[in-house]
């Protein structure tokens, strides 16, 4: 009797180990929010646009210099001083801020999920881009362009955590996320300075602030929305925006140095 | 017929002396210096393994090798050295050293079973083997499940227990232990030394909890806490961190009490004074390293030194505890021998006072 119990426990343990070891992804079935029966596509002719800027107020913190000496393939692939990308300020604008419609869309609209993968590249022992957005169930293609080994460790809270290795250059793996989650940290544990952040939403209204901290959210149906801006270090800010038909509204988010 | 009569007290004493002498001779005859030296080597390797594990967590490299027991699909032992870069260097080295210690422990168990006359020591050899196997499984599981705190804390705690087992084996197989003629019999020392060892191990578990819940810098200043004696704000991480600091104070007190007792009552006993003084030194070093962990913002080398020195505090306290219990253990052995049937003196009757 006891021997049987031990065998079952052992078999279960082995199954758990093998399951954990082989699955490098991902998710299986989409869990996109159920649209209402009368949900409709957004009417582009009446849609509005939000343009804006993320401003950094104060003196930007100094991004630490990365010592890539632990991997010659990384140090030889980068010339000059390389710093982390935590706080990138350009002409007073803060880059790498994920801006999205957090609330207000409800389930009134139908959105087609793109099947084109979004790419996250590992090049020069950096993640490119540093921050990106994609839709739930949209494929995220992770590529190793370096002549060294990386592990790709996604650390979501809502979706399932994963960690897999990419041994040689040219390897690609695809992952998907079933549930919206902003932001999901990615890291390479081999190269401790490598970080990326991925925003996953169930609609197309998201952007990442670029040069000058600028961003744009297009073809939003008229209505009142909560717009949230999320930065990996400086936290979250949100504001309410009401959009009329074909309106073009300009908004600004202001971040200050972390206390 | 001598078999049937009651033994006199002189005869009983003579028998006991003879038994002790025989036991001592037996110990000498079965004492294998290479066996003892080998166990000492394994104990040192265990400290190196703890250091390697400390470097893995201190550099946050625990998941730099995402698979287990393979390494990026390679057999662990055929993984190319050229690919040991970044965090892989720490994690894979830890696995290789752990495998080596595991292999060495198989030999410990078999060799001890082969040469050791004491049953409990033979069992301890196999306990070491069981512990190292379980430790390997915990190490693998924590990687596969993305370093969950309970498994990682268990891995850290079992590492120290395994170290304690190998150290105990090293102590009880030493010539000094086997040939001891009059070990100290001091109940108070036994109590205070055992309590200190238990407290140190508890403190190590709190430290492991702090480490694996990322609470190492939850209180960022030292010796104060956010500029105050008591933290002005509390959450789970601050509580764990502060418990570790309070634990350090408690242990400092316990160690002072233990060492003070030894130096006051057993100053002539070198086998007790040495670990007592060493314990004072390691505890002072541990508090200093703990302070530098905070001041350096968890520098990996200092952080690891803190872990290793913590093991040395535990080990030294354990050695002192074992030696304080030696008389009691030998006493029970002598009582066991004396109560056993004695040929020629009517068996157990001879043991009655």
PDB file of C-alpha atoms in Angstrom, chain A residues 13 16-17 20-21 70-72 148-151 153 161-167 187 189-191, chain B residues 59-61 63-68 72 74 79 83-89 137 141 144-146:
ATOM      1  CA  UNK A  13       7.127  14.390  -9.070  1.00  0.00           C
ATOM      2  CA  UNK A  16       5.937  17.711 -12.700  1.00  0.00           C
ATOM      3  CA  UNK A  17       9.654  18.000 -13.308  1.00  0.00           C
ATOM      4  CA  UNK A  20       8.360  22.135 -16.110  1.00  0.00           C
ATOM      5  CA  UNK A  21      11.511  21.319 -17.961  1.00  0.00           C
ATOM      6  CA  UNK A  70      31.753  38.562 -17.618  1.00  0.00           C
ATOM      7  CA  UNK A  71      31.081  37.697 -21.275  1.00  0.00           C
ATOM      8  CA  UNK A  72      33.666  38.610 -23.931  1.00  0.00           C
ATOM      9  CA  UNK A 148      26.560  33.974 -26.992  1.00  0.00           C
ATOM     10  CA  UNK A 149      24.020  32.234 -24.829  1.00  0.00           C
ATOM     11  CA  UNK A 150      21.014  33.999 -23.398  1.00  0.00           C
ATOM     12  CA  UNK A 151      18.212  32.808 -21.221  1.00  0.00           C
ATOM     13  CA  UNK A 153      13.093  34.836 -18.385  1.00  0.00           C
ATOM     14  CA  UNK A 161       6.204  32.649 -15.886  1.00  0.00           C
ATOM     15  CA  UNK A 162       8.719  31.081 -18.291  1.00  0.00           C
ATOM     16  CA  UNK A 163      12.438  30.688 -18.677  1.00  0.00           C
ATOM     17  CA  UNK A 164      14.214  29.126 -21.632  1.00  0.00           C
ATOM     18  CA  UNK A 165      17.654  29.194 -23.150  1.00  0.00           C
ATOM     19  CA  UNK A 166      18.808  30.373 -26.555  1.00  0.00           C
ATOM     20  CA  UNK A 167      22.163  28.761 -27.068  1.00  0.00           C
ATOM     21  CA  UNK A 187      15.427  39.487 -17.919  1.00  0.00           C
ATOM     22  CA  UNK A 189      19.928  35.876 -15.828  1.00  0.00           C
ATOM     23  CA  UNK A 190      23.131  35.149 -17.725  1.00  0.00           C
ATOM     24  CA  UNK A 191      23.693  38.867 -18.332  1.00  0.00           C
TER      25      UNK A 191
ATOM     26  CA  UNK B  59      24.690  37.492  -8.221  1.00  0.00           C
ATOM     27  CA  UNK B  60      21.049  36.633  -8.910  1.00  0.00           C
ATOM     28  CA  UNK B  61      22.180  33.860 -11.263  1.00  0.00           C
ATOM     29  CA  UNK B  63      17.934  30.955 -13.272  1.00  0.00           C
ATOM     30  CA  UNK B  64      20.788  31.612 -15.669  1.00  0.00           C
ATOM     31  CA  UNK B  65      20.643  27.908 -16.511  1.00  0.00           C
ATOM     32  CA  UNK B  66      16.955  27.381 -17.195  1.00  0.00           C
ATOM     33  CA  UNK B  67      16.960  23.588 -17.351  1.00  0.00           C
ATOM     34  CA  UNK B  68      17.808  20.836 -14.858  1.00  0.00           C
ATOM     35  CA  UNK B  72      21.127  24.165 -21.868  1.00  0.00           C
ATOM     36  CA  UNK B  74      23.959  19.386 -22.441  1.00  0.00           C
ATOM     37  CA  UNK B  79      28.844  21.429 -20.901  1.00  0.00           C
ATOM     38  CA  UNK B  83      30.103  28.678 -22.632  1.00  0.00           C
ATOM     39  CA  UNK B  84      30.381  29.350 -18.916  1.00  0.00           C
ATOM     40  CA  UNK B  85      29.789  33.084 -19.208  1.00  0.00           C
ATOM     41  CA  UNK B  86      27.952  35.605 -17.060  1.00  0.00           C
ATOM     42  CA  UNK B  87      25.599  34.048 -14.548  1.00  0.00           C
ATOM     43  CA  UNK B  88      26.094  30.552 -16.025  1.00  0.00           C
ATOM     44  CA  UNK B  89      29.579  30.580 -14.495  1.00  0.00           C
ATOM     45  CA  UNK B 137      16.443  17.559  -5.794  1.00  0.00           C
ATOM     46  CA  UNK B 141      13.073  21.948  -8.261  1.00  0.00           C
ATOM     47  CA  UNK B 144      12.300  24.455 -12.549  1.00  0.00           C
ATOM     48  CA  UNK B 145       9.742  26.361 -10.494  1.00  0.00           C
ATOM     49  CA  UNK B 146      11.501  29.757 -10.879  1.00  0.00           C
TER      50      UNK B 146
END
